[in-house]
Amino acid sequence: MSARSRVDTTSAEDKSIGFDYQYYYFLDELLKLKSGQVVGLEVLDDVHVERPDGGHLLIQLKHTVQRNAQDLPINLTTMDSDLWKSLSNWCKVIVDPAEGRVLIPAQLAFVKKTEFLLASNKSDSDKNIVLVSIDAFKAGAKTHAELIADITSIKAQSKDTTIQGYIDDVLKLDPAVSQGFFSHLRFALGRDQVIEGCKKSIAEKQIDASRIDDVFHAVDSEVRQNCFATVKAGNKITISFDDFTLKYRRHFDKARSGGLLFRKFPPVLPDNLLHQTFIRQLVDISDVSEDNIEFHTRFTTRRLYFRDNMERLIQDGDITQSDIDELEEEAFVIWEGKFLQAYSGQPSAGDESESARSIVADLRQKKLTLASQELPIGMSNGGFYDLSDRPVIGWLRNWKDRYR
């Protein structure tokens, strides 16, 4: 078996998915915010929640890409560095002199109003001695002294000096402070599907199942952008319930409105944009030059935006084919009026490009209607482009002979 390369062992992939895991856990907490609460990302901890009564929930997040024989994330073990490092970090926070917690009363006051949560995609296991002992202590089946004895025994069995140091940080706590700490310590293991957790939280806000993905993608995208802007400006990422409601409520309201939702699909552009009939029509009337790839791409994207949304809306059952037929009939009537206006009474000979361009210019200002809902202007443009691509409409007087 060959050794892993240096590139493999220092790959950024593990760190990247760990950051994403942390972000989506934060997003889920954000979606579950209640009135008066504040959630933060990498401020007081990996994630934290502030409560109206002054209490805090500090969350440490640990992610693994290692899998067991059943292709599930590995267990959180008794000697797991992630476990002991988290406990050590919290113990150092409890006694932090910079926060004025050198004396026991200040430490007791802190642990009294603070909860500590270790969340991980690693699985729980009844073979993890420390977890079993903590559960027994919290259930009243073990005394605090017995719990500390178990932890001391675990340290004695460890041969890892780093883990021994972490355990020492735990054992150094004053007994009363330690008892309060373990009473407020919780674990959320096996949390592997954090994105699905976010979607579940969206569903619990009375969002129809067919709209959950739309809300998720909209909120996810905007929160990410806002977090980036916040950090870039040198500020900390903390969002209150009121802030979240103000900035993101519109995405939920839009999903509940019953109106049609139009999605931005990544366009799959044809290999040769000039081979499209609607582009040829526009080039032939000098609306756009033959070598202007930027406009060819932009117009094609609008046509695909229209076409892809029509197909998706039918598949989802939000509209019927008759709704599309009515839209296309409306577009045809609008085009027909402009076409007759441009060419009625004009001789057939001569340059028709100016008249053709005037038709296109007029139609680009028109908004089409689908199932009683007005389409955005870009999508309406795409609808006219799509009709001229088939072609059902055209710009020159003899467009049928030229392009059909």
One Martini backbone bead per residue (centre of mass of N, CA, C, O) as a GRO file, in nm:
protein
  404
    1MET     BB    1   0.093   0.038   0.026
    2SER     BB    2   0.076   0.359  -0.041
    3ALA     BB    3   0.163   0.657   0.041
    4ARG     BB    4   0.072   0.956   0.113
    5SER     BB    5   0.082   1.248  -0.006
    6ARG     BB    6   0.139   1.569   0.071
    7VAL     BB    7  -0.112   1.676  -0.069
    8ASP     BB    8  -0.313   1.491   0.075
    9THR     BB    9  -0.237   1.565   0.379
   10THR     BB   10  -0.286   1.896   0.295
   11SER     BB   11  -0.563   1.914   0.225
   12ALA     BB   12  -0.844   2.146   0.201
   13GLU     BB   13  -1.106   1.977   0.215
   14ASP     BB   14  -1.148   1.930   0.516
   15LYS     BB   15  -1.165   2.230   0.590
   16SER     BB   16  -1.392   2.316   0.403
   17ILE     BB   17  -1.617   2.127   0.519
   18GLY     BB   18  -1.591   2.242   0.804
   19PHE     BB   19  -1.685   2.528   0.735
   20ASP     BB   20  -1.958   2.445   0.614
   21TYR     BB   21  -2.067   2.308   0.864
   22GLN     BB   22  -2.062   2.559   1.039
   23TYR     BB   23  -2.242   2.740   0.865
   24TYR     BB   24  -2.501   2.553   0.856
   25TYR     BB   25  -2.541   2.554   1.157
   26PHE     BB   26  -2.580   2.857   1.176
   27LEU     BB   27  -2.821   2.875   0.982
   28ASP     BB   28  -3.009   2.699   1.153
   29GLU     BB   29  -3.007   2.884   1.402
   30LEU     BB   30  -3.120   3.124   1.247
   31LEU     BB   31  -3.395   2.982   1.163
   32LYS     BB   32  -3.456   2.930   1.496
   33LEU     BB   33  -3.507   3.195   1.591
   34LYS     BB   34  -3.605   3.397   1.859
   35SER     BB   35  -3.727   3.628   2.032
   36GLY     BB   36  -3.431   3.804   2.148
   37GLN     BB   37  -3.225   3.666   1.977
   38VAL     BB   38  -2.874   3.567   1.913
   39VAL     BB   39  -2.644   3.497   1.646
   40GLY     BB   40  -2.310   3.354   1.609
   41LEU     BB   41  -1.994   3.367   1.417
   42GLU     BB   42  -1.701   3.348   1.551
   43VAL     BB   43  -1.707   3.479   1.856
   44LEU     BB   44  -1.760   3.295   2.126
   45ASP     BB   45  -1.772   3.073   1.900
   46ASP     BB   46  -1.844   2.900   1.648
   47VAL     BB   47  -2.129   2.906   1.793
   48HIS     BB   48  -2.390   3.133   1.912
   49VAL     BB   49  -2.642   3.198   2.173
   50GLU     BB   50  -2.852   3.459   2.267
   51ARG     BB   51  -3.047   3.549   2.542
   52PRO     BB   52  -3.272   3.755   2.701
   53ASP     BB   53  -3.151   3.661   3.001
   54GLY     BB   54  -2.817   3.634   2.930
   55GLY     BB   55  -2.780   3.377   2.804
   56HIS     BB   56  -2.579   3.093   2.675
   57LEU     BB   57  -2.479   2.924   2.369
   58LEU     BB   58  -2.212   2.703   2.322
   59ILE     BB   59  -2.060   2.598   2.005
   60GLN     BB   60  -1.903   2.306   1.904
   61LEU     BB   61  -1.745   2.202   1.592
   62LYS     BB   62  -1.723   1.865   1.444
   63HIS     BB   63  -1.557   1.727   1.154
   64THR     BB   64  -1.572   1.432   0.943
   65VAL     BB   65  -1.441   1.212   0.668
   66GLN     BB   66  -1.452   0.963   0.819
   67ARG     BB   67  -1.516   0.613   0.772
   68ASN     BB   68  -1.677   0.329   0.807
   69ALA     BB   69  -1.783   0.019   0.707
   70GLN     BB   70  -2.085   0.164   0.673
   71ASP     BB   71  -2.038   0.461   0.566
   72LEU     BB   72  -1.993   0.618   0.834
   73PRO     BB   73  -1.925   0.814   1.062
   74ILE     BB   74  -1.728   0.814   1.301
   75ASN     BB   75  -1.671   0.786   1.619
   76LEU     BB   76  -1.677   0.912   1.938
   77THR     BB   77  -1.415   0.879   2.140
   78THR     BB   78  -1.256   0.872   2.437
   79MET     BB   79  -0.967   0.979   2.283
   80ASP     BB   80  -1.075   1.222   2.146
   81SER     BB   81  -0.957   1.525   2.054
   82ASP     BB   82  -1.221   1.680   2.003
   83LEU     BB   83  -1.337   1.642   2.281
   84TRP     BB   84  -1.103   1.755   2.467
   85LYS     BB   85  -1.066   2.029   2.331
   86SER     BB   86  -1.347   2.139   2.392
   87LEU     BB   87  -1.338   2.115   2.699
   88SER     BB   88  -1.085   2.289   2.732
   89ASN     BB   89  -1.188   2.550   2.610
   90TRP     BB   90  -1.419   2.594   2.815
   91CYS     BB   91  -1.244   2.598   3.072
   92LYS     BB   92  -1.086   2.853   2.982
   93VAL     BB   93  -1.332   3.038   2.968
   94ILE     BB   94  -1.428   3.016   3.263
   95VAL     BB   95  -1.115   3.126   3.367
   96ASP     BB   96  -1.096   3.397   3.228
   97PRO     BB   97  -0.924   3.686   3.307
   98ALA     BB   98  -1.024   3.883   3.075
   99GLU     BB   99  -1.335   3.829   3.204
  100GLY     BB  100  -1.318   3.815   3.526
  101ARG     BB  101  -1.260   3.474   3.605
  102VAL     BB  102  -1.078   3.399   3.866
  103LEU     BB  103  -1.307   3.366   4.050
  104ILE     BB  104  -1.544   3.152   4.157
  105PRO     BB  105  -1.808   3.323   4.146
  106ALA     BB  106  -1.773   3.399   3.842
  107GLN     BB  107  -1.775   3.109   3.736
  108LEU     BB  108  -2.052   3.028   3.846
  109ALA     BB  109  -2.214   3.248   3.697
  110PHE     BB  110  -2.141   3.152   3.412
  111VAL     BB  111  -2.241   2.848   3.420
  112LYS     BB  112  -2.537   2.917   3.498
  113LYS     BB  113  -2.580   3.087   3.199
  114THR     BB  114  -2.442   2.830   3.050
  115GLU     BB  115  -2.420   2.645   2.752
  116PHE     BB  116  -2.282   2.328   2.624
  117LEU     BB  117  -2.209   2.233   2.275
  118LEU     BB  118  -2.140   1.928   2.104
  119ALA     BB  119  -2.110   1.913   1.751
  120SER     BB  120  -2.145   1.622   1.527
  121ASN     BB  121  -2.096   1.366   1.280
  122LYS     BB  122  -2.025   1.198   1.487
  123SER     BB  123  -2.082   0.917   1.662
  124ASP     BB  124  -2.231   0.749   1.889
  125SER     BB  125  -2.123   0.559   2.196
  126ASP     BB  126  -2.119   0.306   2.448
  127LYS     BB  127  -1.783   0.311   2.445
  128ASN     BB  128  -1.789   0.595   2.565
  129ILE     BB  129  -1.698   0.661   2.875
  130VAL     BB  130  -1.745   0.967   2.915
  131LEU     BB  131  -2.037   0.982   2.813
  132VAL     BB  132  -2.156   0.779   3.008
  133SER     BB  133  -2.070   0.931   3.267
  134ILE     BB  134  -2.218   1.198   3.211
  135ASP     BB  135  -2.501   1.078   3.190
  136ALA     BB  136  -2.504   0.959   3.476
  137PHE     BB  137  -2.471   1.227   3.622
  138LYS     BB  138  -2.726   1.373   3.501
  139ALA     BB  139  -2.918   1.125   3.612
  140GLY     BB  140  -2.795   1.042   3.915
  141ALA     BB  141  -2.598   0.773   3.900
  142LYS     BB  142  -2.368   0.987   3.954
  143THR     BB  143  -2.122   1.144   4.087
  144HIS     BB  144  -1.894   1.384   4.057
  145ALA     BB  145  -1.659   1.220   4.173
  146GLU     BB  146  -1.695   0.979   3.977
  147LEU     BB  147  -1.647   1.135   3.721
  148ILE     BB  148  -1.360   1.234   3.789
  149ALA     BB  149  -1.243   0.950   3.818
  150ASP     BB  150  -1.287   0.868   3.524
  151ILE     BB  151  -1.111   1.093   3.399
  152THR     BB  152  -0.850   1.017   3.546
  153SER     BB  153  -0.834   0.733   3.422
  154ILE     BB  154  -0.815   0.823   3.127
  155LYS     BB  155  -0.550   0.975   3.153
  156ALA     BB  156  -0.379   0.727   3.245
  157GLN     BB  157  -0.433   0.573   2.959
  158SER     BB  158  -0.294   0.792   2.819
  159LYS     BB  159  -0.020   0.872   2.565
  160ASP     BB  160  -0.121   1.163   2.509
  161THR     BB  161  -0.009   1.474   2.590
  162THR     BB  162  -0.231   1.652   2.474
  163ILE     BB  163  -0.474   1.512   2.607
  164GLN     BB  164  -0.370   1.541   2.894
  165GLY     BB  165  -0.387   1.851   2.889
  166TYR     BB  166  -0.689   1.872   2.844
  167ILE     BB  167  -0.773   1.715   3.101
  168ASP     BB  168  -0.641   1.907   3.302
  169ASP     BB  169  -0.832   2.146   3.248
  170VAL     BB  170  -1.075   1.995   3.370
  171LEU     BB  171  -0.949   1.916   3.657
  172LYS     BB  172  -0.895   2.223   3.757
  173LEU     BB  173  -1.162   2.267   3.837
  174ASP     BB  174  -1.373   2.353   4.044
  175PRO     BB  175  -1.605   2.149   4.171
  176ALA     BB  176  -1.851   2.340   4.144
  177VAL     BB  177  -1.790   2.428   3.855
  178SER     BB  178  -1.780   2.145   3.730
  179GLN     BB  179  -2.069   2.068   3.797
  180GLY     BB  180  -2.197   2.295   3.628
  181PHE     BB  181  -2.073   2.222   3.358
  182PHE     BB  182  -2.185   1.923   3.329
  183SER     BB  183  -2.487   2.009   3.359
  184HIS     BB  184  -2.444   2.205   3.077
  185LEU     BB  185  -2.372   1.954   2.904
  186ARG     BB  186  -2.381   1.877   2.548
  187PHE     BB  187  -2.487   1.649   2.276
  188ALA     BB  188  -2.460   1.640   1.899
  189LEU     BB  189  -2.477   1.353   1.732
  190GLY     BB  190  -2.502   1.271   1.395
  191ARG     BB  191  -2.474   1.560   1.236
  192ASP     BB  192  -2.472   1.532   0.889
  193GLN     BB  193  -2.755   1.687   0.789
  194VAL     BB  194  -2.750   2.020   0.775
  195ILE     BB  195  -2.916   2.102   0.527
  196GLU     BB  196  -3.171   1.947   0.605
  197GLY     BB  197  -3.208   2.110   0.863
  198CYS     BB  198  -3.266   2.380   0.727
  199LYS     BB  199  -3.518   2.282   0.568
  200LYS     BB  200  -3.683   2.205   0.816
  201SER     BB  201  -3.690   2.493   0.935
  202ILE     BB  202  -3.845   2.609   0.696
  203ALA     BB  203  -4.097   2.426   0.712
  204GLU     BB  204  -4.168   2.535   1.012
  205LYS     BB  205  -4.262   2.818   0.849
  206GLN     BB  206  -4.490   2.743   0.646
  207ILE     BB  207  -4.355   2.594   0.398
  208ASP     BB  208  -4.387   2.465   0.115
  209ALA     BB  209  -4.234   2.199  -0.028
  210SER     BB  210  -4.201   2.342  -0.320
  211ARG     BB  211  -4.037   2.606  -0.165
  212ILE     BB  212  -3.786   2.535   0.005
  213ASP     BB  213  -3.547   2.557  -0.197
  214ASP     BB  214  -3.589   2.855  -0.265
  215VAL     BB  215  -3.541   2.966   0.017
  216PHE     BB  216  -3.270   2.843   0.075
  217HIS     BB  217  -3.107   2.970  -0.162
  218ALA     BB  218  -3.170   3.265  -0.095
  219VAL     BB  219  -3.068   3.276   0.199
  220ASP     BB  220  -2.790   3.155   0.166
  221SER     BB  221  -2.677   3.364  -0.033
  222GLU     BB  222  -2.728   3.622   0.143
  223VAL     BB  223  -2.579   3.541   0.399
  224ARG     BB  224  -2.303   3.500   0.275
  225GLN     BB  225  -2.267   3.787   0.167
  226ASN     BB  226  -2.305   3.933   0.442
  227CYS     BB  227  -2.073   3.794   0.590
  228PHE     BB  228  -1.849   3.890   0.406
  229ALA     BB  229  -1.902   4.196   0.444
  230THR     BB  230  -1.862   4.201   0.750
  231VAL     BB  231  -1.567   4.099   0.761
  232LYS     BB  232  -1.447   4.308   0.561
  233ALA     BB  233  -1.537   4.550   0.769
  234GLY     BB  234  -1.450   4.432   1.068
  235ASN     BB  235  -1.685   4.255   1.167
  236LYS     BB  236  -1.920   4.082   1.343
  237ILE     BB  237  -2.117   3.783   1.343
  238THR     BB  238  -2.437   3.914   1.423
  239ILE     BB  239  -2.784   3.798   1.461
  240SER     BB  240  -3.094   3.897   1.500
  241PHE     BB  241  -3.419   3.851   1.485
  242ASP     BB  242  -3.483   4.131   1.365
  243ASP     BB  243  -3.270   4.127   1.140
  244PHE     BB  244  -3.368   3.874   0.996
  245THR     BB  245  -3.654   3.970   0.938
  246LEU     BB  246  -3.577   4.223   0.773
  247LYS     BB  247  -3.379   4.078   0.550
  248TYR     BB  248  -3.553   3.772   0.499
  249ARG     BB  249  -3.868   3.769   0.489
  250ARG     BB  250  -3.930   3.794   0.180
  251HIS     BB  251  -3.873   3.495   0.109
  252PHE     BB  252  -4.117   3.383   0.270
  253ASP     BB  253  -4.344   3.557   0.156
  254LYS     BB  254  -4.307   3.469  -0.137
  255ALA     BB  255  -4.367   3.162  -0.083
  256ARG     BB  256  -4.666   3.228   0.046
  257SER     BB  257  -4.824   3.387  -0.189
  258GLY     BB  258  -4.863   3.188  -0.464
  259GLY     BB  259  -4.671   3.271  -0.653
  260LEU     BB  260  -4.452   3.267  -0.893
  261LEU     BB  261  -4.134   3.109  -0.930
  262PHE     BB  262  -3.820   3.231  -1.045
  263ARG     BB  263  -3.538   3.069  -1.172
  264LYS     BB  264  -3.178   3.054  -1.172
  265PHE     BB  265  -3.036   2.893  -1.418
  266PRO     BB  266  -2.781   2.743  -1.549
  267PRO     BB  267  -2.677   2.796  -1.855
  268VAL     BB  268  -2.696   2.599  -2.160
  269LEU     BB  269  -2.509   2.667  -2.410
  270PRO     BB  270  -2.460   2.671  -2.720
  271ASP     BB  271  -2.195   2.621  -2.924
  272ASN     BB  272  -2.358   2.805  -3.149
  273LEU     BB  273  -2.508   3.105  -3.141
  274LEU     BB  274  -2.550   3.169  -3.457
  275HIS     BB  275  -2.748   2.912  -3.508
  276GLN     BB  276  -2.965   3.077  -3.407
  277THR     BB  277  -3.244   3.215  -3.526
  278PHE     BB  278  -3.273   3.472  -3.345
  279ILE     BB  279  -2.987   3.576  -3.403
  280ARG     BB  280  -3.006   3.595  -3.708
  281GLN     BB  281  -3.234   3.801  -3.708
  282LEU     BB  282  -3.073   4.026  -3.556
  283VAL     BB  283  -2.834   4.044  -3.756
  284ASP     BB  284  -3.002   4.106  -4.024
  285ILE     BB  285  -3.102   4.400  -3.878
  286SER     BB  286  -2.867   4.525  -3.699
  287ASP     BB  287  -2.904   4.487  -3.381
  288VAL     BB  288  -2.658   4.286  -3.404
  289SER     BB  289  -2.356   4.175  -3.428
  290GLU     BB  290  -2.185   3.895  -3.531
  291ASP     BB  291  -1.931   3.952  -3.305
  292ASN     BB  292  -2.132   3.985  -3.046
  293ILE     BB  293  -2.108   3.771  -2.788
  294GLU     BB  294  -2.228   3.916  -2.548
  295PHE     BB  295  -2.520   3.945  -2.666
  296HIS     BB  296  -2.569   3.656  -2.742
  297THR     BB  297  -2.551   3.553  -2.453
  298ARG     BB  298  -2.764   3.731  -2.317
  299PHE     BB  299  -3.007   3.651  -2.496
  300THR     BB  300  -2.987   3.345  -2.450
  301THR     BB  301  -3.027   3.351  -2.145
  302ARG     BB  302  -3.318   3.467  -2.161
  303ARG     BB  303  -3.441   3.238  -2.319
  304LEU     BB  304  -3.368   3.014  -2.109
  305TYR     BB  305  -3.511   3.138  -1.869
  306PHE     BB  306  -3.787   3.100  -1.993
  307ARG     BB  307  -3.784   2.797  -2.077
  308ASP     BB  308  -3.700   2.663  -1.806
  309ASN     BB  309  -3.941   2.775  -1.638
  310MET     BB  310  -4.167   2.647  -1.796
  311GLU     BB  311  -4.083   2.354  -1.750
  312ARG     BB  312  -4.078   2.361  -1.438
  313LEU     BB  313  -4.374   2.456  -1.385
  314ILE     BB  314  -4.503   2.209  -1.514
  315GLN     BB  315  -4.367   1.985  -1.347
  316ASP     BB  316  -4.481   2.118  -1.066
  317GLY     BB  317  -4.788   2.224  -1.130
  318ASP     BB  318  -4.819   2.553  -1.155
  319ILE     BB  319  -4.883   2.492  -1.457
  320THR     BB  320  -5.010   2.490  -1.784
  321GLN     BB  321  -5.021   2.469  -2.118
  322SER     BB  322  -5.245   2.686  -2.144
  323ASP     BB  323  -5.080   2.914  -2.016
  324ILE     BB  324  -4.868   2.922  -2.240
  325ASP     BB  325  -5.056   2.963  -2.476
  326GLU     BB  326  -5.162   3.239  -2.377
  327LEU     BB  327  -4.893   3.384  -2.377
  328GLU     BB  328  -4.824   3.338  -2.681
  329GLU     BB  329  -5.073   3.481  -2.786
  330GLU     BB  330  -5.009   3.753  -2.665
  331ALA     BB  331  -4.735   3.790  -2.805
  332PHE     BB  332  -4.845   3.770  -3.094
  333VAL     BB  333  -5.036   4.014  -3.085
  334ILE     BB  334  -4.824   4.223  -3.022
  335TRP     BB  335  -4.650   4.169  -3.269
  336GLU     BB  336  -4.866   4.208  -3.490
  337GLY     BB  337  -4.918   4.508  -3.434
  338LYS     BB  338  -4.622   4.601  -3.492
  339PHE     BB  339  -4.591   4.483  -3.773
  340LEU     BB  340  -4.826   4.635  -3.914
  341GLN     BB  341  -4.727   4.919  -3.839
  342ALA     BB  342  -4.446   4.899  -3.992
  343TYR     BB  343  -4.577   4.787  -4.299
  344SER     BB  344  -4.811   4.951  -4.352
  345GLY     BB  345  -4.794   5.112  -4.667
  346GLN     BB  346  -4.532   4.980  -4.751
  347PRO     BB  347  -4.298   4.908  -4.949
  348SER     BB  348  -4.119   4.616  -5.024
  349ALA     BB  349  -3.897   4.780  -5.095
  350GLY     BB  350  -3.599   4.798  -4.939
  351ASP     BB  351  -3.498   4.896  -4.625
  352GLU     BB  352  -3.615   4.716  -4.322
  353SER     BB  353  -3.442   4.747  -4.062
  354GLU     BB  354  -3.571   4.981  -3.910
  355SER     BB  355  -3.849   4.852  -3.872
  356ALA     BB  356  -3.750   4.594  -3.730
  357ARG     BB  357  -3.612   4.739  -3.488
  358SER     BB  358  -3.873   4.870  -3.379
  359ILE     BB  359  -4.009   4.611  -3.296
  360VAL     BB  360  -3.800   4.511  -3.097
  361ALA     BB  361  -3.796   4.761  -2.912
  362ASP     BB  362  -4.091   4.740  -2.824
  363LEU     BB  363  -4.089   4.443  -2.707
  364ARG     BB  364  -3.868   4.503  -2.482
  365GLN     BB  365  -4.107   4.670  -2.309
  366LYS     BB  366  -4.267   4.409  -2.265
  367LYS     BB  367  -4.500   4.241  -2.053
  368LEU     BB  368  -4.577   3.933  -1.969
  369THR     BB  369  -4.837   3.682  -1.904
  370LEU     BB  370  -4.866   3.433  -1.633
  371ALA     BB  371  -5.120   3.332  -1.473
  372SER     BB  372  -5.171   3.648  -1.390
  373GLN     BB  373  -4.851   3.699  -1.412
  374GLU     BB  374  -4.598   3.907  -1.426
  375LEU     BB  375  -4.316   3.934  -1.600
  376PRO     BB  376  -4.014   3.990  -1.628
  377ILE     BB  377  -3.845   4.158  -1.864
  378GLY     BB  378  -3.630   3.939  -1.929
  379MET     BB  379  -3.836   3.708  -1.972
  380SER     BB  380  -3.998   3.845  -2.191
  381ASN     BB  381  -3.773   3.864  -2.392
  382GLY     BB  382  -3.733   3.554  -2.399
  383GLY     BB  383  -4.009   3.493  -2.525
  384PHE     BB  384  -3.960   3.639  -2.797
  385TYR     BB  385  -3.703   3.485  -2.870
  386ASP     BB  386  -3.836   3.205  -2.875
  387LEU     BB  387  -4.039   3.262  -3.101
  388SER     BB  388  -3.807   3.350  -3.312
  389ASP     BB  389  -3.663   3.060  -3.308
  390ARG     BB  390  -3.871   2.852  -3.434
  391PRO     BB  391  -4.058   3.038  -3.599
  392VAL     BB  392  -4.338   3.265  -3.512
  393ILE     BB  393  -4.162   3.519  -3.538
  394GLY     BB  394  -4.067   3.843  -3.696
  395TRP     BB  395  -3.907   4.133  -3.865
  396LEU     BB  396  -3.924   4.081  -4.144
  397ARG     BB  397  -4.140   4.056  -4.397
  398ASN     BB  398  -3.984   3.762  -4.501
  399TRP     BB  399  -3.930   3.562  -4.253
  400LYS     BB  400  -4.057   3.294  -4.341
  401ASP     BB  401  -3.873   3.240  -4.592
  402ARG     BB  402  -3.587   3.264  -4.436
  403TYR     BB  403  -3.647   3.067  -4.151
  404ARG     BB  404  -3.840   2.805  -4.227
   0.00000   0.00000   0.00000
